[in-house]
mmCIF file of C-alpha atoms in Angstrom:
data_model
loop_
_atom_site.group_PDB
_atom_site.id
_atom_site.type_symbol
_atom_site.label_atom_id
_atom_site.label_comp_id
_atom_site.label_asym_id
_atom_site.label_seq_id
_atom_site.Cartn_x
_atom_site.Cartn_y
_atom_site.Cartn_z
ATOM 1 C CA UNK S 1 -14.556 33.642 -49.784
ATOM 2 C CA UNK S 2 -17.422 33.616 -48.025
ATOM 3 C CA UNK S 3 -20.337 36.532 -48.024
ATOM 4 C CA UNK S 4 -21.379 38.341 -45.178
ATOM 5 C CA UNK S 5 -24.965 36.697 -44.731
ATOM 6 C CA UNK S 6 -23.262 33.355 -44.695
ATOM 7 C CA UNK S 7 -22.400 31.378 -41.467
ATOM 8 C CA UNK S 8 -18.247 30.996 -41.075
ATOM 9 C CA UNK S 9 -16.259 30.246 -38.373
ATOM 10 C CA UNK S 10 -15.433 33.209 -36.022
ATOM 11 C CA UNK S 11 -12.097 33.617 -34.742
ATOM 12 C CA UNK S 12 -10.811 36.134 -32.047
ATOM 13 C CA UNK S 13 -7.759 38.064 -32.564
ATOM 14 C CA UNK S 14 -6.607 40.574 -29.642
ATOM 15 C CA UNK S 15 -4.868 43.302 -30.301
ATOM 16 C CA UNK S 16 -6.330 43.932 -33.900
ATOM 17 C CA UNK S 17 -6.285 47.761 -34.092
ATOM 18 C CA UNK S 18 -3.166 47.531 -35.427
ATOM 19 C CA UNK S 19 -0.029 46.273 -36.489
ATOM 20 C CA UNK S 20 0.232 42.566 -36.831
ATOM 21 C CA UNK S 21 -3.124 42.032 -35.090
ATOM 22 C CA UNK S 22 -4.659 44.253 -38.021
ATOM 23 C CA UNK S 23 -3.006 42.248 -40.607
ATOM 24 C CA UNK S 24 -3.785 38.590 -38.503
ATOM 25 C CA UNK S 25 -7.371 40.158 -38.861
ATOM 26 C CA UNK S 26 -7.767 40.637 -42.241
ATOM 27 C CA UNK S 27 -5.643 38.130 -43.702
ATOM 28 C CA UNK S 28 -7.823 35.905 -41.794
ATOM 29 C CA UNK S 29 -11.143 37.487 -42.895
ATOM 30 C CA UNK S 30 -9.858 37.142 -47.055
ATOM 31 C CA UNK S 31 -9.104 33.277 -45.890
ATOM 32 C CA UNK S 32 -13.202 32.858 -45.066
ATOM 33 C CA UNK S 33 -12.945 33.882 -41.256
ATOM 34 C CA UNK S 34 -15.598 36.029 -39.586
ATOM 35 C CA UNK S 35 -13.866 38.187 -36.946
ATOM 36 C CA UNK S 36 -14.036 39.562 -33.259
ATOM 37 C CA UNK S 37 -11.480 42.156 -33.373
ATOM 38 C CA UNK S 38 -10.269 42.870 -29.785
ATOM 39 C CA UNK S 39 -8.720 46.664 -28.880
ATOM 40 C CA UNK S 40 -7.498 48.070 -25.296
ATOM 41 C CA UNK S 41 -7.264 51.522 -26.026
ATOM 42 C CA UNK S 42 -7.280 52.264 -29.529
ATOM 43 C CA UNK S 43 -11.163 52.157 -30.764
ATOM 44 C CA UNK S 44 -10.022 54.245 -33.484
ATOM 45 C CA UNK S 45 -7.711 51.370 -35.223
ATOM 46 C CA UNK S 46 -10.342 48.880 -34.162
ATOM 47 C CA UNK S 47 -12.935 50.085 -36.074
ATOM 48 C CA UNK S 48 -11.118 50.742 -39.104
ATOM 49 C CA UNK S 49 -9.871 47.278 -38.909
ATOM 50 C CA UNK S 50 -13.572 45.971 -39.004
ATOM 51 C CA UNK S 51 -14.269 47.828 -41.959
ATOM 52 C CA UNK S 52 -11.815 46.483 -43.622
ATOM 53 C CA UNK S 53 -12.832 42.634 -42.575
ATOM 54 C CA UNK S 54 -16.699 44.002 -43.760
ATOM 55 C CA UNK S 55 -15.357 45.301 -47.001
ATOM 56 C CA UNK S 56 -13.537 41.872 -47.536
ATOM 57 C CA UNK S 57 -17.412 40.121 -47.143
ATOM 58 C CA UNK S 58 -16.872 39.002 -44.059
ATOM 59 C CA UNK S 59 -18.735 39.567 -40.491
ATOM 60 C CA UNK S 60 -16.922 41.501 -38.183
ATOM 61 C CA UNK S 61 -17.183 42.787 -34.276
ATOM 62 C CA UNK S 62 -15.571 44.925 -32.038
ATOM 63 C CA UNK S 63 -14.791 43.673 -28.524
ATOM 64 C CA UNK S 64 -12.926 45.283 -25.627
ATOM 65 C CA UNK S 65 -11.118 44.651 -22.419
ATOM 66 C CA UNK S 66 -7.494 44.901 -20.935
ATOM 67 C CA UNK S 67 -6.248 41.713 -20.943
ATOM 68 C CA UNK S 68 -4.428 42.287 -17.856
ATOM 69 C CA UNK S 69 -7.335 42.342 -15.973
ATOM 70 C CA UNK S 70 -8.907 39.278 -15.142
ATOM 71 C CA UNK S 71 -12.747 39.950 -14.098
ATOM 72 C CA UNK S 72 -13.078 42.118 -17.338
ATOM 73 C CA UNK S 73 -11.737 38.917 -19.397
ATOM 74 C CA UNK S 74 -14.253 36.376 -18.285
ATOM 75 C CA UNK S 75 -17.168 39.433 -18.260
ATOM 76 C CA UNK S 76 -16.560 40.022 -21.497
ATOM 77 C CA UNK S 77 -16.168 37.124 -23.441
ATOM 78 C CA UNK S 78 -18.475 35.529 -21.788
ATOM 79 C CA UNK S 79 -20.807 38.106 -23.016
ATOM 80 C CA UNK S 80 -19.426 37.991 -26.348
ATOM 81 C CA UNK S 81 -20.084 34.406 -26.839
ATOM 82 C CA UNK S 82 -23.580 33.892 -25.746
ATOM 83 C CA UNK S 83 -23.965 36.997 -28.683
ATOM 84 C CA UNK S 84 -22.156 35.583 -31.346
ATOM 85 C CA UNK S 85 -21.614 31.811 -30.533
ATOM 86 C CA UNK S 86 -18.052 29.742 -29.400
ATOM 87 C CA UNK S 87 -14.699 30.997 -31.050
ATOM 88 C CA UNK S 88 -13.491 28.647 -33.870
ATOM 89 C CA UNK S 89 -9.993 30.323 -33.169
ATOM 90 C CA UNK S 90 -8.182 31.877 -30.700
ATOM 91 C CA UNK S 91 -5.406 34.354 -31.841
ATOM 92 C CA UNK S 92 -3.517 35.698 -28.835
ATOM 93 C CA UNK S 93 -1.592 38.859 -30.293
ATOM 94 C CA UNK S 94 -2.271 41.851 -27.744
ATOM 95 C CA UNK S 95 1.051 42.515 -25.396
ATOM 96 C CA UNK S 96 3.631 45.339 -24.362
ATOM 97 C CA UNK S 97 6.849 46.100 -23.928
ATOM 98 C CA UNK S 98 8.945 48.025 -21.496
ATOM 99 C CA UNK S 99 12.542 47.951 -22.280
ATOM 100 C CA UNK S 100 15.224 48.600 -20.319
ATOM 101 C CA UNK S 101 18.722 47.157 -19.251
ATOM 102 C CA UNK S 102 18.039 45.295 -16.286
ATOM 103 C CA UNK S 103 19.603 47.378 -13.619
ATOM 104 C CA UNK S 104 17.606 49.674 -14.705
ATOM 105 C CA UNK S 105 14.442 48.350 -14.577
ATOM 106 C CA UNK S 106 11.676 49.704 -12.650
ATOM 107 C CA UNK S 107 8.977 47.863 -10.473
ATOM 108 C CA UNK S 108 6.326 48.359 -12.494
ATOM 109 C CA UNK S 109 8.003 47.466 -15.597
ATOM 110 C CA UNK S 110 8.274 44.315 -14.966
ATOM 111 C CA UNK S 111 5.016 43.644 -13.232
ATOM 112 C CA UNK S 112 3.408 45.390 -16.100
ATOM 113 C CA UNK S 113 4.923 43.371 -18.474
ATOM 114 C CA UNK S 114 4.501 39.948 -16.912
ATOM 115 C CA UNK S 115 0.768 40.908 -16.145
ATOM 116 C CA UNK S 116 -0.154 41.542 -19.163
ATOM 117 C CA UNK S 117 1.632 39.842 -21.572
ATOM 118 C CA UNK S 118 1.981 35.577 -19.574
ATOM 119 C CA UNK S 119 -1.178 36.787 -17.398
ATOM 120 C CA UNK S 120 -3.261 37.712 -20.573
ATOM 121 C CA UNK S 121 -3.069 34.040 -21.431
ATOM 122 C CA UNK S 122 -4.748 32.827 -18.549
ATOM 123 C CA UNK S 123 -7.064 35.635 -18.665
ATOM 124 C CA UNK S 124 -8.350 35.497 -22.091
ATOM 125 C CA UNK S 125 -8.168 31.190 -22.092
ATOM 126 C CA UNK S 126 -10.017 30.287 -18.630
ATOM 127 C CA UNK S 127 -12.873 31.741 -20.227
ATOM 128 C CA UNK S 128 -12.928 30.479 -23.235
ATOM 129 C CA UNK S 129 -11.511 27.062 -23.374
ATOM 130 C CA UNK S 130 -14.094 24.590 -21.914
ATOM 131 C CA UNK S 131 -16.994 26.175 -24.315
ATOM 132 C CA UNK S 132 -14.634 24.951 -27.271
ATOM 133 C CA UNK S 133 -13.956 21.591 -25.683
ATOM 134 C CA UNK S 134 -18.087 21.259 -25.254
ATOM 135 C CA UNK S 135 -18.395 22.018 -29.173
ATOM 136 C CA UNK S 136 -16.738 18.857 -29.348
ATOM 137 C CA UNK S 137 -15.801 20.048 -32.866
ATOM 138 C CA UNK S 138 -11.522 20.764 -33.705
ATOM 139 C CA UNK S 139 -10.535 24.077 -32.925
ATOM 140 C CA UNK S 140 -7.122 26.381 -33.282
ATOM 141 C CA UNK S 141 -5.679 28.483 -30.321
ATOM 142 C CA UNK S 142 -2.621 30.025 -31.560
ATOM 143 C CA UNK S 143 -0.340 32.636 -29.617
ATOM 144 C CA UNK S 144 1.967 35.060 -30.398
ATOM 145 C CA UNK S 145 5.811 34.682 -29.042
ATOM 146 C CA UNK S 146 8.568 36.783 -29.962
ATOM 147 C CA UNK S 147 12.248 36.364 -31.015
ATOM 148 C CA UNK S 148 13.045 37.830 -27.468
ATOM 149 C CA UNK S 149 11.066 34.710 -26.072
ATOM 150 C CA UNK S 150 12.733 31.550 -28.308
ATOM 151 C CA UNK S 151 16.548 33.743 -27.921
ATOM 152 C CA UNK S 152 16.285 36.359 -25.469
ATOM 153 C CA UNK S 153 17.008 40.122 -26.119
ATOM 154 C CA UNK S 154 19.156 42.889 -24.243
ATOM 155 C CA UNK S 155 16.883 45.669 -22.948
ATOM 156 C CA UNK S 156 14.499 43.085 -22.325
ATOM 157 C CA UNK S 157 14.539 40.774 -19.277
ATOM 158 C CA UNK S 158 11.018 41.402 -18.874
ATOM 159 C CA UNK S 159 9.625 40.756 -22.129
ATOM 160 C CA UNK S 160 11.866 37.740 -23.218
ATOM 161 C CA UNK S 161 10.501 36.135 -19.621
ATOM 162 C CA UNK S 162 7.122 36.692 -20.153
ATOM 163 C CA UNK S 163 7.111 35.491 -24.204
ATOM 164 C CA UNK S 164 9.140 32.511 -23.500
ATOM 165 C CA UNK S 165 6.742 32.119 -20.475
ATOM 166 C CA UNK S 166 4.141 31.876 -23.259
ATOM 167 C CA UNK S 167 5.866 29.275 -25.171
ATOM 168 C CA UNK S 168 6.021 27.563 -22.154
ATOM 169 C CA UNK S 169 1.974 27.672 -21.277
ATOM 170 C CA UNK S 170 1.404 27.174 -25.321
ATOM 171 C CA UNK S 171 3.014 23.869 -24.862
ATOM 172 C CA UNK S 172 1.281 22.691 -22.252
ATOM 173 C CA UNK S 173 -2.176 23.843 -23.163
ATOM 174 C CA UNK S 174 -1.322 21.642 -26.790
ATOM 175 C CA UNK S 175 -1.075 18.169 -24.747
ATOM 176 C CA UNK S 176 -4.034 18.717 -22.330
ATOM 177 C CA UNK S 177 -6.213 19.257 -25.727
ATOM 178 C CA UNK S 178 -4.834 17.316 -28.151
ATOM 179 C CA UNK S 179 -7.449 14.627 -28.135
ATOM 180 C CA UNK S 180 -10.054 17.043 -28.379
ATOM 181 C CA UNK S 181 -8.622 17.943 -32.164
ATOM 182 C CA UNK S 182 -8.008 21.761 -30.419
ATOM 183 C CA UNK S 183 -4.380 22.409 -31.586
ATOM 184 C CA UNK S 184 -2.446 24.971 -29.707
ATOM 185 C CA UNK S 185 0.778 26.175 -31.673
ATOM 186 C CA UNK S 186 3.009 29.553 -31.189
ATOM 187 C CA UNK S 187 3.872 32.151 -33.872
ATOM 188 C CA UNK S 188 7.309 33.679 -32.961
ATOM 189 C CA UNK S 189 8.201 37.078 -34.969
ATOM 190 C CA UNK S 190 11.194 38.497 -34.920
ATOM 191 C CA UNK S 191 11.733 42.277 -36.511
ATOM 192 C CA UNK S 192 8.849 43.335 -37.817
ATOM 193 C CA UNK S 193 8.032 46.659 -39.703
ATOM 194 C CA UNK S 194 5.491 47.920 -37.031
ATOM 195 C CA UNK S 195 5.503 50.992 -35.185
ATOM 196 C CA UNK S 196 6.984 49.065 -32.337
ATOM 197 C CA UNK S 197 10.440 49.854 -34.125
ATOM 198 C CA UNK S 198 10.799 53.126 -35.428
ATOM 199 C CA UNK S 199 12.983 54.142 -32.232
ATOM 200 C CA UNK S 200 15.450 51.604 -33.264
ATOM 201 C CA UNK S 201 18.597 51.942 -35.558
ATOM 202 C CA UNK S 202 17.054 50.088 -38.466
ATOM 203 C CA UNK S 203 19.935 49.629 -40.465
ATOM 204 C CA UNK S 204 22.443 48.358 -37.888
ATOM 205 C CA UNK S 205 19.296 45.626 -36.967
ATOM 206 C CA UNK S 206 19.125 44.358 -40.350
ATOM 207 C CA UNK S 207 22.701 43.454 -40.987
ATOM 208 C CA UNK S 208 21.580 40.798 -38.363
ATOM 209 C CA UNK S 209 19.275 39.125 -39.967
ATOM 210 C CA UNK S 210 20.468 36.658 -43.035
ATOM 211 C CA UNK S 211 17.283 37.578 -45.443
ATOM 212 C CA UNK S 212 18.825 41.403 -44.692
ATOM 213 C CA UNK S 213 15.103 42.758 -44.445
ATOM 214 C CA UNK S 214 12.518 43.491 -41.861
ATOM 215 C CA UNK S 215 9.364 41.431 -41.965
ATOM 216 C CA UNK S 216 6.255 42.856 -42.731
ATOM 217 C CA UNK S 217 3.005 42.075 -40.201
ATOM 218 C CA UNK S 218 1.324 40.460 -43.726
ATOM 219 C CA UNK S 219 4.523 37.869 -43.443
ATOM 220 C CA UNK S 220 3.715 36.771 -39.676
ATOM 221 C CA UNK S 221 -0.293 37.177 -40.478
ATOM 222 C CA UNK S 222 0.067 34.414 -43.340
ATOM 223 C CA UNK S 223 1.625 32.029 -40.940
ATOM 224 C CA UNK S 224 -0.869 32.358 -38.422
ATOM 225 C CA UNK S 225 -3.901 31.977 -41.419
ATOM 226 C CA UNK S 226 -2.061 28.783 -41.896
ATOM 227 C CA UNK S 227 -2.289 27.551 -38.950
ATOM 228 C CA UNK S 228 -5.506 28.411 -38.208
ATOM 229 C CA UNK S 229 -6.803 25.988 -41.439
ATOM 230 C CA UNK S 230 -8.108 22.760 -41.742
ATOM 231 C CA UNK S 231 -4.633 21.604 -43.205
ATOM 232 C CA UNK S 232 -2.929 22.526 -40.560
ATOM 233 C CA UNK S 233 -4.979 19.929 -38.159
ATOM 234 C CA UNK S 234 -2.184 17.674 -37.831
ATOM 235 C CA UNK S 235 0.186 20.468 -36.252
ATOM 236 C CA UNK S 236 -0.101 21.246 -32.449
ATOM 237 C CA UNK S 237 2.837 21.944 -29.799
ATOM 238 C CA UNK S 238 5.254 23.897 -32.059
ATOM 239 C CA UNK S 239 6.892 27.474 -32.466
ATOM 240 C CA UNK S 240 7.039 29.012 -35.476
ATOM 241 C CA UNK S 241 9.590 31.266 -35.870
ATOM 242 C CA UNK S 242 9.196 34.519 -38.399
ATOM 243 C CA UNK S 243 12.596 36.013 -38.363
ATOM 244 C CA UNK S 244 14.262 36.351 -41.747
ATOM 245 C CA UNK S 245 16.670 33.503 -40.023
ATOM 246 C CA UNK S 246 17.936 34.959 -37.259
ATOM 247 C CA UNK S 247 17.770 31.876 -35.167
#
């Protein structure tokens, strides 16, 4: 582990208040990682999650913006990197859901959805991938999927469209920066033990998957670490799936 005087790389991780971002954040920051640690609403979360990166010895920063909103994007982190230099890493983890069967789907769920969760990709990348290319040094752009976006989900059209959308655009992005060492791979969780499922009947969920468990955020954060290292330089293009086997 590095110490906080020291240079490291920096990596960005949206959606880090919480929840799997949180534990991307610091599982990153105990692998050597300095971190910007994006929030939309919840400053709160944000700034306990860079006090926890800090007590690990490791620089941290808060940074905020909605992703969904495209001016504020390229403001921001254009901002943000003239302060603190070009992201090493890219961890694209901040999304919502709005569930629903689909005849009963409103408007604005969908667009909601779809804006923020496939448009936040373009939003938060335009920005920030032509400064990495210039570094002409590797780099790691991972994103975060779902299970709903490799299998699709009932109760949610939306959300499966705009995560396999991602996969998609993750795929893409990997061949048109291959040869600049930048990988670009996809972290697909399935049930995870996050807030986002305490409405849910747990127990009827987990005699689907084969491990009979929900994951825990550390689980998912561990695979993204991974990818984000030096050994994993030889991956780009794939999906990971985190799912206790349920595909």
């Amino acid at each position: 582990m590095t110490t906080e005087n020291s240079s490291s790389p920096l990596v960005l991780v949206t959606g880090a208040s919480k929840g799997i971002g949180r534990a991307i954040a610091l599982d990153a920051a105990k692998a050597g990682y300095d971190i910007a640690i994006h929030y939309g609403r919840d400053q709160k979360g944000a700034q306990e999650t860079l006090k926890a990166v800090q007590d690990l010895g490791q620089k941290g920063h808060l940074i905020s913006f909605d992703i969904a909103d495209r001016e504020a994007c390229r403001l921001v982190l254009e901002a943000d990197i003239r302060e603190h230099g070009v992201y090493y890493g890219i961890v694209l983890n901040a999304g919502i859901a709005r569930d629903n069967a689909f005849p009963a789907l409103e408007d604005e769920d969908w667009d909601q959805v779809i804006h923020t969760n496939l448009d936040g990709f373009y939003n938060i990348l335009k920005p920030l991938v032509m400064p990495l290319v210039r570094t002409r040094k590797p780099g790691r752009i991972i994103t975060l999927s779902s299970l709903s976006g490799v299998a699709g989900n009932r109760g949610q059209v939306n959300y499966s469209a705009s995560k396999a959308g991602l996969i998609g655009a993750t795929k893409a992005l990997a061949l048109e920066l291959a040869k600049r060492q930048i990988t670009v791979n996809c972290v697909a969780p399935g049930v995870i033990e996050t807030q986002m499922i305490e409405d849910i009947s747990q127990e009827e969920i987990k005699k689907m998957v084969p491990l009979r468990r929900f994951g825990h955020p550390e689980e998912v954060a561990a695979t993204v670490t991974f990818l984000l290292s030096k050994g994993a330089g030889y991956i780009t293009r794939q999906v990971i799936s985190v799912n206790g086997g349920m595909i």
